[in-house]
PDB file of C-alpha atoms in Angstrom:
ATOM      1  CA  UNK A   1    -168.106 148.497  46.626  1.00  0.00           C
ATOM      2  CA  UNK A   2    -168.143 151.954  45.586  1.00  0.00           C
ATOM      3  CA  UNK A   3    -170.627 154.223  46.652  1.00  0.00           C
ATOM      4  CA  UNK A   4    -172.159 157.290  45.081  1.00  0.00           C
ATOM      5  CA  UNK A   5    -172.982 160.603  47.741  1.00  0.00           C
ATOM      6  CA  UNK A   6    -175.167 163.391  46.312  1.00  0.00           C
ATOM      7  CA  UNK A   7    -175.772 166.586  48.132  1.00  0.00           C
ATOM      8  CA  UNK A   8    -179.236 168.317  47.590  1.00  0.00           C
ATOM      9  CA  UNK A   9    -180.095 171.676  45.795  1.00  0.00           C
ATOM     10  CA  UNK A  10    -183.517 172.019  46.908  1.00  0.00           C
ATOM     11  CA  UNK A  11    -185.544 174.642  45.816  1.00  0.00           C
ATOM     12  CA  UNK A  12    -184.282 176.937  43.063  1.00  0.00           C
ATOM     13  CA  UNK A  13    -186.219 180.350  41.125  1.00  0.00           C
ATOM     14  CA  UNK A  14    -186.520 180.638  37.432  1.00  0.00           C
ATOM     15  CA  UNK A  15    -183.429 181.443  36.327  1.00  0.00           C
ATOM     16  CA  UNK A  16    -181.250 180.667  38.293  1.00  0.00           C
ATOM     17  CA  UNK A  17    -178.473 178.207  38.282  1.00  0.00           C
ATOM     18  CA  UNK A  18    -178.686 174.595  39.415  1.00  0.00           C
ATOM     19  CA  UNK A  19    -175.734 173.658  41.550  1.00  0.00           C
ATOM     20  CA  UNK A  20    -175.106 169.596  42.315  1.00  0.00           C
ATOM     21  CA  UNK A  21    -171.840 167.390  43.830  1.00  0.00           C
ATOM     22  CA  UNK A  22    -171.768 163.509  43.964  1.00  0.00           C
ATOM     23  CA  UNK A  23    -169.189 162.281  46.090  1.00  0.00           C
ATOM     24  CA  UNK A  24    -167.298 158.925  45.288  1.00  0.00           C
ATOM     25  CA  UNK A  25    -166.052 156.471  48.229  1.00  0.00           C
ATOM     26  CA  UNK A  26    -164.830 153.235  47.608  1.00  0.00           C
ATOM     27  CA  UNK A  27    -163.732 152.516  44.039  1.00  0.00           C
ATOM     28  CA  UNK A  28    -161.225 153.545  41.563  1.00  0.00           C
ATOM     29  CA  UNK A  29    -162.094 157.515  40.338  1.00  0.00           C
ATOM     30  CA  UNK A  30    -159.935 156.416  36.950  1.00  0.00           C
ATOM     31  CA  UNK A  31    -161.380 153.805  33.974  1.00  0.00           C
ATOM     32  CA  UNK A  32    -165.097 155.306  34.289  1.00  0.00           C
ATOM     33  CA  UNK A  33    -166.751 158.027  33.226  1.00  0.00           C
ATOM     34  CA  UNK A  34    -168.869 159.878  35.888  1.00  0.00           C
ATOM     35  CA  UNK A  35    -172.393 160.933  34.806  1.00  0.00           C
ATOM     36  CA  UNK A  36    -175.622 163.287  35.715  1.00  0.00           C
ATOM     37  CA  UNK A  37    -179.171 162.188  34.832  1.00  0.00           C
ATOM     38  CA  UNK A  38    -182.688 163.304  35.221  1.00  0.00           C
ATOM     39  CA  UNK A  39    -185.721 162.278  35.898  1.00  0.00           C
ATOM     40  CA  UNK A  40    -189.059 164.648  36.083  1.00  0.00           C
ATOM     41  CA  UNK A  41    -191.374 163.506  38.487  1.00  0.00           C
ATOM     42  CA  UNK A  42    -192.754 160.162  36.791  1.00  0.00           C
ATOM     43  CA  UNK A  43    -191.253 160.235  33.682  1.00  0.00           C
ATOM     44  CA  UNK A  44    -188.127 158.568  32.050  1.00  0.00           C
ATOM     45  CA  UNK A  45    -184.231 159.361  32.717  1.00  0.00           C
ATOM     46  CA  UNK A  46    -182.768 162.194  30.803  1.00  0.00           C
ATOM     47  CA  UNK A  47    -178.803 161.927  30.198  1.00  0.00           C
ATOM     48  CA  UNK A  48    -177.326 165.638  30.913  1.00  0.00           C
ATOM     49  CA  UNK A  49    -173.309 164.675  30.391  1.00  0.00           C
ATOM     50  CA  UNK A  50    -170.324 163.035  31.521  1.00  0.00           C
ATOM     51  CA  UNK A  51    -166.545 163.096  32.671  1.00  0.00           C
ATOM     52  CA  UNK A  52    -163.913 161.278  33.427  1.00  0.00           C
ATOM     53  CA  UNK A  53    -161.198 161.702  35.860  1.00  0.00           C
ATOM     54  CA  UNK A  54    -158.816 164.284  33.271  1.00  0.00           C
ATOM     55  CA  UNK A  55    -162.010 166.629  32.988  1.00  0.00           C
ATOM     56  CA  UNK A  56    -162.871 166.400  29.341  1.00  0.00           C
ATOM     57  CA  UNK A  57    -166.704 166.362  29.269  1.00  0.00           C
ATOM     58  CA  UNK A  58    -169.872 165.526  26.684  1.00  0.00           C
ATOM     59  CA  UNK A  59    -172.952 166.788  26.945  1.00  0.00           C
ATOM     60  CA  UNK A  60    -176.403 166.030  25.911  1.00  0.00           C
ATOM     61  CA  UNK A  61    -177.145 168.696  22.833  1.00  0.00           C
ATOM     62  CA  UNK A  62    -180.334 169.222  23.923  1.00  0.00           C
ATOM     63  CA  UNK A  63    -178.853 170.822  27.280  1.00  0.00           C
ATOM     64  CA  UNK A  64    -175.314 171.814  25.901  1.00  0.00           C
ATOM     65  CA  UNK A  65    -175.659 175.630  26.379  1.00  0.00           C
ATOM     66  CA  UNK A  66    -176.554 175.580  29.878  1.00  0.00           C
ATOM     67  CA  UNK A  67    -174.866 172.812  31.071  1.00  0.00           C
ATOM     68  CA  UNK A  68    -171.025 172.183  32.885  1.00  0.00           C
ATOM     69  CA  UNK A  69    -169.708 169.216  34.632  1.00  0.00           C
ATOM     70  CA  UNK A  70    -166.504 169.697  36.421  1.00  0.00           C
ATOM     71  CA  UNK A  71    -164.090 167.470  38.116  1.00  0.00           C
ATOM     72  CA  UNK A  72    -161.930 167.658  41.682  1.00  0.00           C
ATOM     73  CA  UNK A  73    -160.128 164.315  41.516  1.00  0.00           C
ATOM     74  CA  UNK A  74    -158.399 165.427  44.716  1.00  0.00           C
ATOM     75  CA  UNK A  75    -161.420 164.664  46.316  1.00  0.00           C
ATOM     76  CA  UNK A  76    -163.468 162.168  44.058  1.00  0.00           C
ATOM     77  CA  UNK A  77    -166.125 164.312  43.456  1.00  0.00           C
ATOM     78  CA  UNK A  78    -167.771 165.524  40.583  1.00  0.00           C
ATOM     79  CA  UNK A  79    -169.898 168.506  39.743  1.00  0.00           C
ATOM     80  CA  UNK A  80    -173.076 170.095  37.859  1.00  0.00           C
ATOM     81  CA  UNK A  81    -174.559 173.411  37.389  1.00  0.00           C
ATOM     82  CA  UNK A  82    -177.028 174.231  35.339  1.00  0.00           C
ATOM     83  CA  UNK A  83    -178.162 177.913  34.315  1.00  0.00           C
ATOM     84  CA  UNK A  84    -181.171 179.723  33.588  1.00  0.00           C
ATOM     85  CA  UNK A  85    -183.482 176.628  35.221  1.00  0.00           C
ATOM     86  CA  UNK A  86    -187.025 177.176  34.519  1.00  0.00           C
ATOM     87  CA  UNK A  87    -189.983 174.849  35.676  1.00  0.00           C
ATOM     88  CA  UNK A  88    -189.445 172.152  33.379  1.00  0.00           C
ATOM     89  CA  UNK A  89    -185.819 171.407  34.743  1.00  0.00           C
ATOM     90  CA  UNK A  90    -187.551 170.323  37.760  1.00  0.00           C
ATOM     91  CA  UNK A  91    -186.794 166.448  38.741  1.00  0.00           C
ATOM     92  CA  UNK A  92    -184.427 164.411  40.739  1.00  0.00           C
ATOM     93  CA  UNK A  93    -181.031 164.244  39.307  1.00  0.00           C
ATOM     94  CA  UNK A  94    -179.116 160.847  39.740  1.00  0.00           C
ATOM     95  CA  UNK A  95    -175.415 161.057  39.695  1.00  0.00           C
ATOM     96  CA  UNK A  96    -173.711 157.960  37.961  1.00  0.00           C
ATOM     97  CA  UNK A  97    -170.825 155.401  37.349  1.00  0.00           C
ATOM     98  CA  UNK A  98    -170.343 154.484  33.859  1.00  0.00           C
ATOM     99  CA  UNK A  99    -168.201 151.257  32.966  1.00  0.00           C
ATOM    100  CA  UNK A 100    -166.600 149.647  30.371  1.00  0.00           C
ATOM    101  CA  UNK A 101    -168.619 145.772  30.010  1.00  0.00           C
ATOM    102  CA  UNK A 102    -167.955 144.212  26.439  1.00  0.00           C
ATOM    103  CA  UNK A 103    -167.034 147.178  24.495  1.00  0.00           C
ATOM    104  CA  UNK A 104    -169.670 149.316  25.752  1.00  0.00           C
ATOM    105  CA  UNK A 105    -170.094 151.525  28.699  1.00  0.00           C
ATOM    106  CA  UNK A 106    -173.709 151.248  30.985  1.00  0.00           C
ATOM    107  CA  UNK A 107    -174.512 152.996  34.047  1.00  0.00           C
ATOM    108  CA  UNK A 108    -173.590 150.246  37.024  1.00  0.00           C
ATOM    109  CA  UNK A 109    -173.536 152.500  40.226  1.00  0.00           C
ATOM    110  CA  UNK A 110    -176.122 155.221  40.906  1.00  0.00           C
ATOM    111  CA  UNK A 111    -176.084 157.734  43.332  1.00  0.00           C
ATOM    112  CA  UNK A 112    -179.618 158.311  45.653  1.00  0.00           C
ATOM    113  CA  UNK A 113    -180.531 161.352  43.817  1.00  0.00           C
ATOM    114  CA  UNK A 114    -181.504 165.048  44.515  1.00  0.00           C
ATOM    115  CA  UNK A 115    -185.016 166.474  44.123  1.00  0.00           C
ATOM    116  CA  UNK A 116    -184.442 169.656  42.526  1.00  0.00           C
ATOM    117  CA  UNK A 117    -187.832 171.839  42.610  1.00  0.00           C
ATOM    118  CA  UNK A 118    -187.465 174.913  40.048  1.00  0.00           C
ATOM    119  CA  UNK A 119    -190.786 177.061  41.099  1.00  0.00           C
ATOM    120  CA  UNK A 120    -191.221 181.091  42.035  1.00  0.00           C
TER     121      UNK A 120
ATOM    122  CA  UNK B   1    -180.071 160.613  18.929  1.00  0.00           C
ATOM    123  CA  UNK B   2    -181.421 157.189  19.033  1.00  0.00           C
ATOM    124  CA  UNK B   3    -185.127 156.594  20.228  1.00  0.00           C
ATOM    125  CA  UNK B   4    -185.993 154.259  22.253  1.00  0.00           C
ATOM    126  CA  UNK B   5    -189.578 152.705  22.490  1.00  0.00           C
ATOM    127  CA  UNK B   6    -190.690 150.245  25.111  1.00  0.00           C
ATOM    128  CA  UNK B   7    -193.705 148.311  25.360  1.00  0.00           C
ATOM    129  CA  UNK B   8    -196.199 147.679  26.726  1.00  0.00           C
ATOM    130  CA  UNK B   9    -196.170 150.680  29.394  1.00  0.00           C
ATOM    131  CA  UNK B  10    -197.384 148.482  32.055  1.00  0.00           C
ATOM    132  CA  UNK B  11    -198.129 144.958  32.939  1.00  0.00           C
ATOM    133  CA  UNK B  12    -199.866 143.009  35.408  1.00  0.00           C
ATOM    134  CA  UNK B  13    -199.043 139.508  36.637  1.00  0.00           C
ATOM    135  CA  UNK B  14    -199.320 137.484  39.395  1.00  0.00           C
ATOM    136  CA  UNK B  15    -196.219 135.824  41.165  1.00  0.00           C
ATOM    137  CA  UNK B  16    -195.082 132.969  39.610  1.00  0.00           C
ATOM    138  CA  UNK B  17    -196.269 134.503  36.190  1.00  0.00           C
ATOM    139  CA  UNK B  18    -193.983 134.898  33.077  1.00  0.00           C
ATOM    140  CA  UNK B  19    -193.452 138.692  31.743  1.00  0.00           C
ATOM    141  CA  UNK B  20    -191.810 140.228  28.437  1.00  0.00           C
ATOM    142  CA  UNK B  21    -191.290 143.485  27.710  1.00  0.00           C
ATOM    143  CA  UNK B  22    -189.800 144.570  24.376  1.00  0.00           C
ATOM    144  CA  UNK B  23    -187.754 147.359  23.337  1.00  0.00           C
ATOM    145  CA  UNK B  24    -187.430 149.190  19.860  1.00  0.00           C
ATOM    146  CA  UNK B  25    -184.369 151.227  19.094  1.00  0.00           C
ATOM    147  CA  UNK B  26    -185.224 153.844  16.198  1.00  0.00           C
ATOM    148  CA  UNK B  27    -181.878 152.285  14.321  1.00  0.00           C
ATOM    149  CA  UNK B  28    -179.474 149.212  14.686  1.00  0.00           C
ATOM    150  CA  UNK B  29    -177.564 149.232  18.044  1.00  0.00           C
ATOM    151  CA  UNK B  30    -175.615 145.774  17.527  1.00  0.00           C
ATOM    152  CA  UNK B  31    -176.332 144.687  20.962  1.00  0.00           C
ATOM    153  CA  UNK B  32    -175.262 147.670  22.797  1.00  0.00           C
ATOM    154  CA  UNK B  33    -178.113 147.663  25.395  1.00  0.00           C
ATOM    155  CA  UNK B  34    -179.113 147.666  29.118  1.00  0.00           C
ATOM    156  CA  UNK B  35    -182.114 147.204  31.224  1.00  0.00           C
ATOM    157  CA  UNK B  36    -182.392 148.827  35.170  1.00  0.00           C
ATOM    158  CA  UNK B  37    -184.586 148.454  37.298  1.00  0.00           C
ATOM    159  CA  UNK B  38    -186.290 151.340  39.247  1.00  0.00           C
ATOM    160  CA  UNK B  39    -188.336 150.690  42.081  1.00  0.00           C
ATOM    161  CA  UNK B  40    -190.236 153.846  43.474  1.00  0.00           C
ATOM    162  CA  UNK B  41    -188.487 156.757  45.780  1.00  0.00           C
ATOM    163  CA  UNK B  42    -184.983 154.925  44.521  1.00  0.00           C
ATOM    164  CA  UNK B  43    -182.392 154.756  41.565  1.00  0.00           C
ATOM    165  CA  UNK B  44    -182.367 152.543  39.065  1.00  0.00           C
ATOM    166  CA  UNK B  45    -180.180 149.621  39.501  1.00  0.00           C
ATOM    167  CA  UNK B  46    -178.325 147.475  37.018  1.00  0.00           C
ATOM    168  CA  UNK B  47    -179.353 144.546  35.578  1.00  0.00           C
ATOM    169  CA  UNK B  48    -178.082 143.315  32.580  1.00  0.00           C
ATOM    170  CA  UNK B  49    -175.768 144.679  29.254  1.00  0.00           C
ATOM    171  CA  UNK B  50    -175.118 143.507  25.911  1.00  0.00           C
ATOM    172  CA  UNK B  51    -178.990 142.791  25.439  1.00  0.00           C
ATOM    173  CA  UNK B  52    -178.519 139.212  27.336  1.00  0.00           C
ATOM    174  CA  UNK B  53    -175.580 139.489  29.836  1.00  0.00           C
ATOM    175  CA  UNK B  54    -176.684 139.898  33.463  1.00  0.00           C
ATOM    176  CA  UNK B  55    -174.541 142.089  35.691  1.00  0.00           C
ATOM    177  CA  UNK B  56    -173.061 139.904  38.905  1.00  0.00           C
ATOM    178  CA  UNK B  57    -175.674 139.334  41.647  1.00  0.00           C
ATOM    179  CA  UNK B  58    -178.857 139.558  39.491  1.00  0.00           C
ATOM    180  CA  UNK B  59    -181.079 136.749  39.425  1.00  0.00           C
ATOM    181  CA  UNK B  60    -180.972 134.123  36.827  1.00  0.00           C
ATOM    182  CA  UNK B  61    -185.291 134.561  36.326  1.00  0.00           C
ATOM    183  CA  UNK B  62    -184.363 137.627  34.647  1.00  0.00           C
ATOM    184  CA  UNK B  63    -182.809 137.213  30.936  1.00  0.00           C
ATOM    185  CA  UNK B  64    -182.475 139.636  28.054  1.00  0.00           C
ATOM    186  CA  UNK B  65    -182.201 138.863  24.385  1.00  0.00           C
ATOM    187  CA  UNK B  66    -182.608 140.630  20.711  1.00  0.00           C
ATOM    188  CA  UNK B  67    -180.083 142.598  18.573  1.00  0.00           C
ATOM    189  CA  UNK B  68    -180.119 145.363  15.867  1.00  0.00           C
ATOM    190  CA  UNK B  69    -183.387 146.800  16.801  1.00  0.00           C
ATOM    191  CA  UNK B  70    -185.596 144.413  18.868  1.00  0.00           C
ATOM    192  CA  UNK B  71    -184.769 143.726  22.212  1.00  0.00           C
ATOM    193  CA  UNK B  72    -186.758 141.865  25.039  1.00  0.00           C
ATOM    194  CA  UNK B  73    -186.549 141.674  28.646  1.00  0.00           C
ATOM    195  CA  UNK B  74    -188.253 138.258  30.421  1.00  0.00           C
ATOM    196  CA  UNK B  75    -188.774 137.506  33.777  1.00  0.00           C
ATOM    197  CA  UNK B  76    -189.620 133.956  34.711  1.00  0.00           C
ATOM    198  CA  UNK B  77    -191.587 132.979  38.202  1.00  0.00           C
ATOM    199  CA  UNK B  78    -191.953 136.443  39.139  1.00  0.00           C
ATOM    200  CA  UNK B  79    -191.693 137.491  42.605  1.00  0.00           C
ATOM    201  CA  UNK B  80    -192.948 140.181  45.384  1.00  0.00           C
ATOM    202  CA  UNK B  81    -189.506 141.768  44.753  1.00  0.00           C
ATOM    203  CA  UNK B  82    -189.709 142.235  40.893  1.00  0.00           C
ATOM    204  CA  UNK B  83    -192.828 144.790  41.194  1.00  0.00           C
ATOM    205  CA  UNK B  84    -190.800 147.734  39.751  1.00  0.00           C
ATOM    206  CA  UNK B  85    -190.592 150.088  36.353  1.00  0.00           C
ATOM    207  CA  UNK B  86    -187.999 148.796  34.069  1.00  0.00           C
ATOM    208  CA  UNK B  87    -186.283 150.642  31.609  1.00  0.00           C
ATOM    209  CA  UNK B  88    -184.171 150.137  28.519  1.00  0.00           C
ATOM    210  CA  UNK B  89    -181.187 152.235  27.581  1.00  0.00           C
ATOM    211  CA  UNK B  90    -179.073 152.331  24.520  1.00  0.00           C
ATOM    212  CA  UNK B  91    -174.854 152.436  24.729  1.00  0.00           C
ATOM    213  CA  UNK B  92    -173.999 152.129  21.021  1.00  0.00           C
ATOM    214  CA  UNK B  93    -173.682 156.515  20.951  1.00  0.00           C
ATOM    215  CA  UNK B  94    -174.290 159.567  22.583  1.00  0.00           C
ATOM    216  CA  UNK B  95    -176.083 160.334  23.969  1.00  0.00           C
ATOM    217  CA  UNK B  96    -177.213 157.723  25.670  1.00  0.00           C
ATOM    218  CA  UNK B  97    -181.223 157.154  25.761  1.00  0.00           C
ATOM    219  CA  UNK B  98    -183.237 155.326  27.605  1.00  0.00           C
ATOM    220  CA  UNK B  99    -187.022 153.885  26.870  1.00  0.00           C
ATOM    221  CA  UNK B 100    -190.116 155.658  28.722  1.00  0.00           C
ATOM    222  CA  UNK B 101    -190.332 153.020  31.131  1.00  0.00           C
ATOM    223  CA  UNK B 102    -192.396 149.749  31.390  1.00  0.00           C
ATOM    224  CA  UNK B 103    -194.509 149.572  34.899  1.00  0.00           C
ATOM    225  CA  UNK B 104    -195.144 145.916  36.293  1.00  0.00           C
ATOM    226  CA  UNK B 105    -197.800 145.626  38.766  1.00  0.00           C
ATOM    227  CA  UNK B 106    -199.783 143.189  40.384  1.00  0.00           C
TER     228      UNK B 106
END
């Protein structure tokens, strides 16, 4: 059973950048793609972007020019930053396993997620 | 991108009850969609893809149908464990979306 680790940012000022990791234990780091998603406190999930284990990446447009995801496959992680936060980046970010089920990938295995406060 | 409505925002039932809660995509999506379940302080987990297929381990009260557009999520004989926000996502582009959330209470 794989399992998703996420390592907190914490507090963060206006604009600076937003640095996460999820960890992966368990399961194969190949055949998925490896997502970050948002939430703002009690509100709906935001997708930011994905990976997959060679590092080619897809962001959400609405977040493109700020956003990276990176990849270490040495150690089954996979990363976010973020630049220039401001207030309304604030929310918990949920790192994510994306798999293939009938022609279609959905998000199977979520990671605890990361309160990420953006305030000065 | 793809919008994707739910409705009602929240419901109340007892346990035992019957609930539906419907989904709109803004255009056809085949049936290229999932609902999770998020209960509060925790992710959302998993419960079923393809509009009607329910991932291993979920239990057989819940069921999903609908295609193109219209989607519904039911949940028969509820139960203590079901009080949770559900939400609807779309998989047939990026990027993915997901509904606003539908809250069922007691």
């Amino acid at each position: 059973q794989v399992q998703l680790q996420q390592w907190d940012a914490g507090l963060l000022k206006p604009s600076e950048t937003l640095s996460l990791a999820c960890g992966v234990y368990g399961g194969s780091f190949n055949n998925h793609f490896w997502s970050w998603i948002r939430q703002p406190p009690g509100k709906g999930l935001e997708w930011i972007g994905q990976i997959n284990h060679s590092g080619s990446a897809k962001y959400n447009p609405s977040l493109q020019s700020r956003v990276t995801i990176s990849v270490d496959t040495s150690k089954s992680q996979f990363s976010l930053k973020l630049a220039s936060v401001s207030a309304a980046d604030t929310a918990v970010y949920y790192c994510a396993r994306s798999s293939r089920y009938s022609f279609a990938y959905y998000f199977d295995n979520w990671g605890p997620g990361s309160l990420v406060t953006v305030s000065s | 991108d793809i919008q994707m409505t739910q409705s009602p925002s929240s419901v109340s039932a007892s346990i035992g009850d019957r609930v539906t809660i419907s989904c709109r995509a803004s255009q056809g999506i085949n049936t290229w969609l999932a609902w999770y379940q998020q209960k509060p302080g925790k992710a959302p987990e998993f419960l079923i893809y393809a509009g009607s297929r329910l991932q291993s381990g979920v239990p057989t009260r819940f069921s999903g149908s609908g295609s193109g557009t219209d989607f519904t999520l039911t949940i028969t004989n509820v139960q203590p464990e079901d009080y949770a926000t559900y939400f609807c996502q779309q998989a047939d582009s990026l990027p993915p979306t997901f509904g606003q959330g539908t809250k069922l209470e007691i």
